[in-house]
Coordinates of C-alpha atoms and ligand atoms in Angstrom, one line a residue:
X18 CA 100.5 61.2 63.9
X19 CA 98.0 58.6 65.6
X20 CA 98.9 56.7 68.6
X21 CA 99.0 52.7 67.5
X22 CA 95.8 52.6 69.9
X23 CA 94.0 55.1 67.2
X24 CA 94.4 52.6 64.9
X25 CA 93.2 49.5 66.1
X26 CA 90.6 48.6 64.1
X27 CA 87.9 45.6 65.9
X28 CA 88.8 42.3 64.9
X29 CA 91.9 43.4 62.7
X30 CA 94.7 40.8 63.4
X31 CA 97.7 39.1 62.1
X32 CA 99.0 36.8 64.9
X33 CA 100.2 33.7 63.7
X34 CA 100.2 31.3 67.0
X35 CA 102.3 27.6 66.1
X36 CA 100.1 24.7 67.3
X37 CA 100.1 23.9 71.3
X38 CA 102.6 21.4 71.6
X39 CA 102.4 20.7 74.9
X40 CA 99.7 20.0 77.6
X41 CA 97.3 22.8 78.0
X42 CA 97.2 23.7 81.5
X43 CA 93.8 26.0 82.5
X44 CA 94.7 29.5 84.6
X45 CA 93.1 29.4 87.8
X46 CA 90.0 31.1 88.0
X47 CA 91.0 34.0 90.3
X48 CA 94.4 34.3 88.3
X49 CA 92.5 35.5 85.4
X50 CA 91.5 38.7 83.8
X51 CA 87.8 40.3 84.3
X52 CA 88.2 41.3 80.7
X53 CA 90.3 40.7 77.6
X54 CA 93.6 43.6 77.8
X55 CA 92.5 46.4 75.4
X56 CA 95.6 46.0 73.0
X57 CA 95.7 47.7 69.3
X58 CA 94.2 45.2 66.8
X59 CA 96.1 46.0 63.6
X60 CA 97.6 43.9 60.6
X61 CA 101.0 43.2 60.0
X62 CA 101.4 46.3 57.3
X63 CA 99.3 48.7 60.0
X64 CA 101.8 47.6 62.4
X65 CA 105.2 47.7 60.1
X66 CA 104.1 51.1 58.8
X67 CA 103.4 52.7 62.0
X68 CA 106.6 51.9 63.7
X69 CA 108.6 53.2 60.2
X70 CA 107.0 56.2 60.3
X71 CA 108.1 56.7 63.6
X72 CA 111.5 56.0 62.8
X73 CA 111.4 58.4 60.1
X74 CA 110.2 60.8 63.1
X75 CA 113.4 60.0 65.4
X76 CA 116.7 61.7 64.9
X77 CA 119.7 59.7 65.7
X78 CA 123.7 59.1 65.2
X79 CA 122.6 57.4 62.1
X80 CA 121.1 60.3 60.8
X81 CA 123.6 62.5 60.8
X82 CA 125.6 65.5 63.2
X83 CA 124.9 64.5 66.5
X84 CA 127.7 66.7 68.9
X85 CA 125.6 66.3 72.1
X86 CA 128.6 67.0 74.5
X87 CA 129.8 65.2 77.4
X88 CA 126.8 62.3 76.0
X89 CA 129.6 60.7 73.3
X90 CA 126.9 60.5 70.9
X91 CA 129.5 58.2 68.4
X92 CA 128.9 55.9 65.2
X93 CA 128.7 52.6 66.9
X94 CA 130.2 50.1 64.8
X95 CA 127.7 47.4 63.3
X96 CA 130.0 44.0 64.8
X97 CA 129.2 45.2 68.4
X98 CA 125.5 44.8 67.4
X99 CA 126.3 41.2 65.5
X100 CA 128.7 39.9 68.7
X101 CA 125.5 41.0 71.0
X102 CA 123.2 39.3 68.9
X103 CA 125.1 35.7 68.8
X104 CA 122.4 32.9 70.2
X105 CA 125.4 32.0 72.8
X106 CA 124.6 35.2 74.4
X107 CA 121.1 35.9 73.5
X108 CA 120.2 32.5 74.6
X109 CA 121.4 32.2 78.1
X110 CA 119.7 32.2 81.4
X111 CA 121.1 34.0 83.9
X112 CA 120.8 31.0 86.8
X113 CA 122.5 28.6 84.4
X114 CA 124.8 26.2 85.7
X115 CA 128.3 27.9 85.7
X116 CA 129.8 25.3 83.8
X117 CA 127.5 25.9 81.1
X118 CA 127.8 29.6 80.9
X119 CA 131.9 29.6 81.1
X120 CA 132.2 31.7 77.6
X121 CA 129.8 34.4 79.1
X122 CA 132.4 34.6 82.0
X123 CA 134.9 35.0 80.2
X124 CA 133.6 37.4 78.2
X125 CA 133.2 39.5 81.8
X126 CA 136.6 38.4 83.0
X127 CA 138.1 39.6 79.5
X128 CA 136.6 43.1 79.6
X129 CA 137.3 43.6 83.5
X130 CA 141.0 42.7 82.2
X131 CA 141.5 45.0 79.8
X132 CA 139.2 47.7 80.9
X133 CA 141.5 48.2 83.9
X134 CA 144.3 47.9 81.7
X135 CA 142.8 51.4 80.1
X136 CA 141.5 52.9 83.4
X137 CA 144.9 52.1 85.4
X138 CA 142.5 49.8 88.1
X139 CA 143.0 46.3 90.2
X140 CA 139.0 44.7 89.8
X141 CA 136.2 45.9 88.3
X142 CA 132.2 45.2 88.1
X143 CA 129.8 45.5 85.5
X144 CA 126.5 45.8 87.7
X145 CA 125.6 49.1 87.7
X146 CA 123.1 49.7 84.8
X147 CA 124.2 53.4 84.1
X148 CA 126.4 56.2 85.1
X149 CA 124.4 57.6 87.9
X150 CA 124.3 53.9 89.1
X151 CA 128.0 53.5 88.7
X152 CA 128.7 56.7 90.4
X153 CA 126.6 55.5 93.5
X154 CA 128.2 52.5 93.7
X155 CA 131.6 53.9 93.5
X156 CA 131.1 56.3 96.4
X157 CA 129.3 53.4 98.5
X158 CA 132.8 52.0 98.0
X159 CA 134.5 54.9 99.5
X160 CA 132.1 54.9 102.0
X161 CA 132.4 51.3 103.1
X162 CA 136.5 51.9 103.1
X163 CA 136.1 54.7 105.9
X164 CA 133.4 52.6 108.1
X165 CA 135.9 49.2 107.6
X166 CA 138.3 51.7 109.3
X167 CA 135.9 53.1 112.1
X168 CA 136.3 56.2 110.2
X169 CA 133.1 58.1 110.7
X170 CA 133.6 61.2 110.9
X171 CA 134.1 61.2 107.0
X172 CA 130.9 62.8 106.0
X173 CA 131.7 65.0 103.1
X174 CA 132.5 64.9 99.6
X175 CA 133.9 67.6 97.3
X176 CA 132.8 68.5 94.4
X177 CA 133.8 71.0 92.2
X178 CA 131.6 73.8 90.5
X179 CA 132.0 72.5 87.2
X180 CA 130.7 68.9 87.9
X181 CA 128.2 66.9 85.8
X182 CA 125.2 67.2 87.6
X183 CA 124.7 63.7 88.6
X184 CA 128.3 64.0 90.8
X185 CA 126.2 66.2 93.6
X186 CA 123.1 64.3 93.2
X187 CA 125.3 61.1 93.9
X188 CA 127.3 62.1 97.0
X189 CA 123.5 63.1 98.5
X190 CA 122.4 59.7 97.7
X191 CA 124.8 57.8 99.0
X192 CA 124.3 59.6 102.7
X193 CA 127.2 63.0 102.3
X194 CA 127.3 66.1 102.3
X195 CA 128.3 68.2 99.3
X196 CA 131.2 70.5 99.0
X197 CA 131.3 73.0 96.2
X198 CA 135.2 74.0 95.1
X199 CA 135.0 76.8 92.7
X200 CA 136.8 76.5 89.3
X201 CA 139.6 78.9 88.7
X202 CA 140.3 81.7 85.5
X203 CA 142.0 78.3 83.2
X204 CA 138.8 76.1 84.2
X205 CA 140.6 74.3 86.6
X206 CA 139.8 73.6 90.4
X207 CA 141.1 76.5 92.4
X208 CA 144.0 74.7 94.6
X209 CA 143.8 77.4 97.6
X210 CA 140.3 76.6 97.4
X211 CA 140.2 72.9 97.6
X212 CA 142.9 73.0 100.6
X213 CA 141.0 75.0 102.4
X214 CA 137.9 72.6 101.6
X215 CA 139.5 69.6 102.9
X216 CA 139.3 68.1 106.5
X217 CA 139.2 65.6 109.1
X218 CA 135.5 65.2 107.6
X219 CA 136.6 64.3 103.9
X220 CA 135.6 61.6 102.9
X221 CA 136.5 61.7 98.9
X222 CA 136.5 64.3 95.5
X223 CA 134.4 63.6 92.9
X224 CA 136.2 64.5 89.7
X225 CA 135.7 64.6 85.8
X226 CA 139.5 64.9 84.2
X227 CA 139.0 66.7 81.9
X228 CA 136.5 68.2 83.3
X229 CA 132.5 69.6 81.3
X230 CA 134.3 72.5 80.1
X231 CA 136.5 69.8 77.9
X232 CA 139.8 71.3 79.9
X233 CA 142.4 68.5 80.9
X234 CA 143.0 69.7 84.8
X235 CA 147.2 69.4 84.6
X236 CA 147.3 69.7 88.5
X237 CA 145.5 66.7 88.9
X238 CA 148.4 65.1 90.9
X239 CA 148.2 67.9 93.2
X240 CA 144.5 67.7 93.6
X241 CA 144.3 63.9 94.3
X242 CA 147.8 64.5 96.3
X243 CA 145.8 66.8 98.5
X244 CA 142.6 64.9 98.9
X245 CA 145.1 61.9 99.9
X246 CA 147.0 63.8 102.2
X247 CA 143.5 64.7 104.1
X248 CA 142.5 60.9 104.0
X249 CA 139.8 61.1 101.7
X250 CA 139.5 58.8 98.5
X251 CA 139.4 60.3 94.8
X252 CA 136.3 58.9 92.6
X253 CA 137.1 59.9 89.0
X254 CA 134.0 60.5 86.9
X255 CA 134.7 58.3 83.4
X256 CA 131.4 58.2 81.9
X257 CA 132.8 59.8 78.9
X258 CA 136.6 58.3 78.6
X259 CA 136.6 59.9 75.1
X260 CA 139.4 62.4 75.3
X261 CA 142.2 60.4 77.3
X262 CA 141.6 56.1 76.6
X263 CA 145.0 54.7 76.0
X264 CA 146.4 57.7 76.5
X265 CA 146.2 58.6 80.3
X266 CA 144.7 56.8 83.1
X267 CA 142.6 57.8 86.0
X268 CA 144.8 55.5 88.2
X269 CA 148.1 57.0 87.4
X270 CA 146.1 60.0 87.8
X271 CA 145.9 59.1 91.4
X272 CA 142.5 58.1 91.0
X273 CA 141.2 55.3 93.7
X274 CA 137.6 54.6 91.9
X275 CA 136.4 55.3 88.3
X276 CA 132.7 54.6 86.9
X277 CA 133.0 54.4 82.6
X278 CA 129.6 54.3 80.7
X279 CA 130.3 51.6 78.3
X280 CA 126.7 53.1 76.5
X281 CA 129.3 56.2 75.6
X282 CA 132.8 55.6 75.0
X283 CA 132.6 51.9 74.4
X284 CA 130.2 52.4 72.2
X285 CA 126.6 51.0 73.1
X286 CA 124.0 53.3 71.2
X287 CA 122.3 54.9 73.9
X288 CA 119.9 57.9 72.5
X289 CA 116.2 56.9 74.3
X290 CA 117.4 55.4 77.3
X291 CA 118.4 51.9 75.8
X292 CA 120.6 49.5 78.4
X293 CA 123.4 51.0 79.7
X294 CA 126.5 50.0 81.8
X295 CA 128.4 52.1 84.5
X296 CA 131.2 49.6 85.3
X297 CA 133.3 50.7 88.1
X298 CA 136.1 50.0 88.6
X299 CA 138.6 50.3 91.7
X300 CA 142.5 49.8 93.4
X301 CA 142.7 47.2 95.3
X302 CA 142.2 48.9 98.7
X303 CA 138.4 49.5 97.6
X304 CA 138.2 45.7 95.8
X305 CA 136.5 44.2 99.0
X306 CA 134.2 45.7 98.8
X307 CA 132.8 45.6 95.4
X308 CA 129.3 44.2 94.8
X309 CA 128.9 41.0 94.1
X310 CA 129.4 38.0 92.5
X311 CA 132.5 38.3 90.8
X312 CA 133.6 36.1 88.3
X313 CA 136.8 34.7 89.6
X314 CA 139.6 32.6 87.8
X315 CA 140.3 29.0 89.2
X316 CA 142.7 26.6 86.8
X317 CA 140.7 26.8 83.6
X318 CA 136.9 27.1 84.6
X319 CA 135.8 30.9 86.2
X320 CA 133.6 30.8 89.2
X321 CA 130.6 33.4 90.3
X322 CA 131.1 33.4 93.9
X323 CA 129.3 35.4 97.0
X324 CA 131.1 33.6 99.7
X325 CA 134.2 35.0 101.5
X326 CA 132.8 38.9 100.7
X327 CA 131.8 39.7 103.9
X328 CA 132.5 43.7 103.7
X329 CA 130.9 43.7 100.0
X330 CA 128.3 47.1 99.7
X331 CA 125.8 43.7 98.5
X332 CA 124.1 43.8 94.9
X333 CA 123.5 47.1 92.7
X334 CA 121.4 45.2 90.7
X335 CA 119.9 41.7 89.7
X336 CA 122.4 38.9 88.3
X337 CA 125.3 40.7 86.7
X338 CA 124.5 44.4 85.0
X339 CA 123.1 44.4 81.4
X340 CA 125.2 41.8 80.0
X341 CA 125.2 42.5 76.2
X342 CA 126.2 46.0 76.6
X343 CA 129.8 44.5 77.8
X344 CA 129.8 42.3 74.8
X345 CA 129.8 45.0 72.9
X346 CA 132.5 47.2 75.0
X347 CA 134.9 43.7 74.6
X348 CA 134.1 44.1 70.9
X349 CA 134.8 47.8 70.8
X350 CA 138.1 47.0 72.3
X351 CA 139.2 44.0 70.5
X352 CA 138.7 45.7 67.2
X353 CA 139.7 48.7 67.9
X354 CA 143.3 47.5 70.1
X355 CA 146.3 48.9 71.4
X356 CA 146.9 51.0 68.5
X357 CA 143.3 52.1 67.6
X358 CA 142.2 53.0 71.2
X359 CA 144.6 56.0 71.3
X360 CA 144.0 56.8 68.0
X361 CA 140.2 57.2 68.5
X362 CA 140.7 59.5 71.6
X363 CA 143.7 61.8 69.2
X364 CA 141.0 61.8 66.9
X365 CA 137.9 62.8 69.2
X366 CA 140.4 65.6 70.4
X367 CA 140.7 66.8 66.7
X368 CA 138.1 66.8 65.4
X369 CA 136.6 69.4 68.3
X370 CA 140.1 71.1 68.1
X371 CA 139.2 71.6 64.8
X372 CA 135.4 72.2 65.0
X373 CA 136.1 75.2 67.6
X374 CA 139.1 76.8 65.3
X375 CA 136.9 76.7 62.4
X376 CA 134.0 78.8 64.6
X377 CA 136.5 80.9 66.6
X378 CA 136.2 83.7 64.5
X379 CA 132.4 83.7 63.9
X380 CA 131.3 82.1 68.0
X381 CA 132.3 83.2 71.4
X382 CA 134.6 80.5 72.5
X383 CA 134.4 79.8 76.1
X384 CA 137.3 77.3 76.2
X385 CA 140.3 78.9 75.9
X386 CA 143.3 77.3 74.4
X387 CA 143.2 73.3 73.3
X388 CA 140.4 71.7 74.1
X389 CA 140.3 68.0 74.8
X390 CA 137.0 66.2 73.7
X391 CA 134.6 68.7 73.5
X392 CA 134.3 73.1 74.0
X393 CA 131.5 75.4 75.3
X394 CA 130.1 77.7 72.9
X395 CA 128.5 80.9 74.4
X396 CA 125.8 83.3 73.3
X397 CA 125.8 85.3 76.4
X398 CA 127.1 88.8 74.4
X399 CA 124.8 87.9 71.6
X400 CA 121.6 87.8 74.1
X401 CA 122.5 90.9 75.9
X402 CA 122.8 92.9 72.4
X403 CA 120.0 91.7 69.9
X404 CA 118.5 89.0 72.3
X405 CA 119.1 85.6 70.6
X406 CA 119.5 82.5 73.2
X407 CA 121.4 79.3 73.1
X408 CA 118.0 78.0 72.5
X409 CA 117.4 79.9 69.4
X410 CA 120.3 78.7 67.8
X411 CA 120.0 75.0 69.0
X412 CA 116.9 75.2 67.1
X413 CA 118.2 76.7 63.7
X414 CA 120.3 74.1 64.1
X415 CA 117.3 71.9 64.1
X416 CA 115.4 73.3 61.3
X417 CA 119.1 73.0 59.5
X418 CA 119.1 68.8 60.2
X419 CA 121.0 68.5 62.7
X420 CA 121.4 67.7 66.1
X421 CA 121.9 71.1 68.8
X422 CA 125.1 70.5 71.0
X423 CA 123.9 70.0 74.8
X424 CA 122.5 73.3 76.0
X425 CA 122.9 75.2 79.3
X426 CA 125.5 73.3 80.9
X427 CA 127.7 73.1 82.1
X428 CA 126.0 75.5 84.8
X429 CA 129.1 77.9 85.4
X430 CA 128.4 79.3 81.8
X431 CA 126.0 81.6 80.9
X432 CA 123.9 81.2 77.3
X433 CA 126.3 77.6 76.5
X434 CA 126.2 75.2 74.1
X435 CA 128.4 72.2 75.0
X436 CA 130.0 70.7 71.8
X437 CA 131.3 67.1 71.3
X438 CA 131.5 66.1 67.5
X439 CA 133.5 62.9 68.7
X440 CA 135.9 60.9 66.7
X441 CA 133.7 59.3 63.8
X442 CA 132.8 62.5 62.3
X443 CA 134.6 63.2 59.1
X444 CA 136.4 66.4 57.9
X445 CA 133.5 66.6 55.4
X446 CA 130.9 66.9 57.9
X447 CA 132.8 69.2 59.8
X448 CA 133.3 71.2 57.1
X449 CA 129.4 70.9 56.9
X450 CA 128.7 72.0 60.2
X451 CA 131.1 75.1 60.2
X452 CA 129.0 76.2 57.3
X453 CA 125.6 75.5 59.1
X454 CA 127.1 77.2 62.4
X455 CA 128.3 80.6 60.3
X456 CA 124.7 81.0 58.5
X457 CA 122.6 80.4 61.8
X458 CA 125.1 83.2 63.2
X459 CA 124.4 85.3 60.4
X460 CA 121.0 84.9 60.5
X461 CA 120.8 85.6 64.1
X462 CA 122.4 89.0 63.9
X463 CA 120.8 90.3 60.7
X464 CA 116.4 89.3 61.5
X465 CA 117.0 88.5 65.5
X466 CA 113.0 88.2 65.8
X467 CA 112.6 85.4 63.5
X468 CA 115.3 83.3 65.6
X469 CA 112.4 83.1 68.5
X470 CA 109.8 81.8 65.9
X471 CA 112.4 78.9 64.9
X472 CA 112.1 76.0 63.9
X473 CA 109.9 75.5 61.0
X474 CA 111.1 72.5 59.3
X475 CA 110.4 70.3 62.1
X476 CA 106.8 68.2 62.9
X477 CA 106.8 69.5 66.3
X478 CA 108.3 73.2 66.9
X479 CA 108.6 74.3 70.2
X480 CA 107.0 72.1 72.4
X481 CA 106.3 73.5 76.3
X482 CA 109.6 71.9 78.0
X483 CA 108.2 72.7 81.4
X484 CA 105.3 71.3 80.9
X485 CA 106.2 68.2 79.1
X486 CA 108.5 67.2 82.7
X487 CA 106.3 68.4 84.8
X488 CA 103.1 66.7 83.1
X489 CA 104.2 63.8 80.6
X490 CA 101.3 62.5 79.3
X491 CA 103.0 58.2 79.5
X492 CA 99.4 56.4 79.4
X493 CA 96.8 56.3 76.9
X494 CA 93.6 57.4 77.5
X495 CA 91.0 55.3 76.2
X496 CA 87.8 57.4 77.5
X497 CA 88.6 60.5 75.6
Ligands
PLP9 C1 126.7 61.0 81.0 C2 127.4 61.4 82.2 C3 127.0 60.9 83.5 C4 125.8 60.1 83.7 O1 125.7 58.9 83.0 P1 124.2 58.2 82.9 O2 124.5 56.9 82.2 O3 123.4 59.2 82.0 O4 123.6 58.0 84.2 C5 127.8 61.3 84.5 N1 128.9 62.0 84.4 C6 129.3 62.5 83.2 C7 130.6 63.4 83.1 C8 128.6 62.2 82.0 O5 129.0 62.7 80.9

């Protein structure tokens, strides 16, 4: 398929510029381009037709089976999109007079409110623009805690083996040193191990509960008990709230600090990058020190305020976070309520309950027992005896039209695929997939060499993965 650029076509347009109706003011000289900017020049239908056909090339939620685990990758309901889109948020600017931006603040207020209702937390802020970000900021917190104390000798945080990768990467970032607690036989963090991980140097865990291998950890008290007991702080890792909302919280959990990505569990589509939000939230011994501003409540109007923060870690990010992405985590709550926020995270549990009982008998399971939102698939036997990869079948899968599971992690298992069908998949499609799952397996053990030369059906078939990080091609060339 041509780039847009191929198809420019010399004095081709279709820009439809209304009238000047104001003064025309001439650029200063030196403020101008050398030469005109060498953008496509295509009609309206060149244009239309290009980015359709595109779309057509794109695989998304919409499209069907999407069980990308520990990403959420869930129907997002079509109101979310309608509630972002209303002119009264679309329309604002964000240095606006307060007074004339009070519904957007209460929109913020709202969702703080009852998302620390669901994460059992005292304050909450919505600047951090993703998980990663939200994690940062959430150990910064626990960072800033330990130096308000004159508490330095806190310098590491534990992690456990089974950790989503950005967990280490964070506590690096944020200036600590990283310590790794193995897993034990259930999944679980090895107690012995953790106690004789913690010190006078701990300065916090950083825990997903349940944790990548979709196992609920039911020593969690213990763990956070322990990490208390050595003064360190527990962060819980919520990006994907899936399994537990409404039914457990991180802060009964023991939990001082929690990051959620709205962009998964409360429902902001999020395939390609789009805005995300990685609100964190925190007890009040951490709410000091929260970035800010922070909308606060006075009588009837609500307030943006900086002053009388004097220990805040400062700003995460310009203004307040990606706005519109908590418009639509409000919305996904409000419809949803006290009733239907449980209900979605019984059904997410189901569904890969079911999903992972319907492929026991045909899969290795690595998950043993329940699973909560999502279970690990390996192919390690399978490789060892005829050869075929996770990789082999995450693209029959594609050549079947449907989304592969996450692959290779988490790290602890060999040859995984990580699968979350999430709680808007129907039995039917289920039922689908099982059938889909049991031919690729079929397939795999009676021609093994033809799994290597999969997939067929797609427009691209195995493009070079190393090379496309290692050398993305992101600009045009217009010599060539
Ligand atoms: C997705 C995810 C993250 C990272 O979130 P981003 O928005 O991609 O930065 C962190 N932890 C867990 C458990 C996740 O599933």
């Amino acid at each position: 398929m041509n780039l847009i650029f191929e198809n420019s076509v010399p004095g081709r347009k279709c820009d439809l510029v209304p009238p000047c109706d104001v003064p025309v003011c001439e650029m200063p000289q030196g403020l101008r381009r050398a030469a005109a900017p060498r953008l496509p020049e295509l009609s309206e239908t060149d244009i239309s037709r290009h980015y359709t056909k595109l779309a057509e090339r794109t695989y998304g939620v919409n499209n069907g089976f999407y069980p990308l685990g520990s990403c959420t990758m869930k129907y997002n309901p079509r109101i979310n999109e309608e509630m972002a889109a209303l002119p009264g948020f679309t329309g604002v600017h964000p240095l606006q007079p307060e007074h004339t931006v009070q519904g957007c603040l209460e929109v913020m207020a709202l969702a703080e409110k009852y998302l620390c209702e669901i994460t059992g937390m005292d304050e909450m802020t919505f600047q951090p623009a993703a998980g990663a970000h939200g994690e940062l900021t959430g150990v910064l917190l626990i960072k800033q805690y330990h130096k308000a104390r004159g508490d330095h000798k806190r310098t590491k945080i534990i992690v456990p083996d089974s950790a989503h990768g950005t967990n280490p990467a964070t506590a690096v970032m944020a200036g600590f040193t990283c310590v790794n607690v193995p897993s034990n036989p259930e999944g679980g963090i090895d107690l012995d191990k953790l106690r004789e991980a913690v010190g006078e140097d701990t300065a916090g865990l950083m825990l997903t509960n349940p944790n990548t291998l979709g196992i609920f950890d039911k020593n969690i008290l213990e763990i956070t008990k322990i990490i208390r007991e050595a003064g360190g702080l527990s962060y819980y890792d919520g990006a994907n709230l899936n399994a537990i909302m409404g039914e457990v919280r991180p802060g009964d959990m023991g939990f001082d600090v929690v990051h959620l990505n709205l962009h998964k569990t409360f429902s902001t589509p999020h395939g390609g990058g789009g805005p995300g939000s990685g609100a964190v939230g925190c007890k009040a011994i951490l709410a000091p020190y929260l970035p800010k501003p922070h909308p606060v409540r006075d009588g009837d109007t609500l307030h943006l305020t900086m002053e009388g923060y004097p220990d805040s870690i400062g700003r995460m990010k310009a203004f307040y976070g990606n706005f519109l992405t908590v418009v639509r985590a409000l919305t996904y709550v409000l419809t949803l309520g006290k009733e239907g926020i449980p209900e979605a995270s019984h059904n997410a549990v189901l569904n890969a309950n079911y999903l992972k009982h319907e492929l026991e008998d045909t899969y290795d399971i690595h998950t043993k027992g329940h699973c909560m939102h999502e279970f690990i698939i390996t192919l390690d036997k399978m490789h060892k005896e005829n050869g075929v990869t996770a990789t082999d079948i995450a693209k029959a899968m594609l050549d079947e039209g449907i989304h592969p599971p996450t692959m290779y992690f988490p790290l602890i298992v060999p040859e995984d695929l990580m699968v979350e069908p999430t709680e808007t998949e129907s039995k039917t499609t289920l039922d689908e997939v099982v059938r889909i799952m049991k031919k690729i397996h079929a397939m795999a053990l009676e021609d093994p060499a033809h799994m290597h030369e999969l997939p067929v059906n797609t427009v691209i078939r195995r493009p070079d993965e190393v090379k496309a990080a290692r050398e993305p091609v992101i600009r045009y060339s217009f010599d060539k």
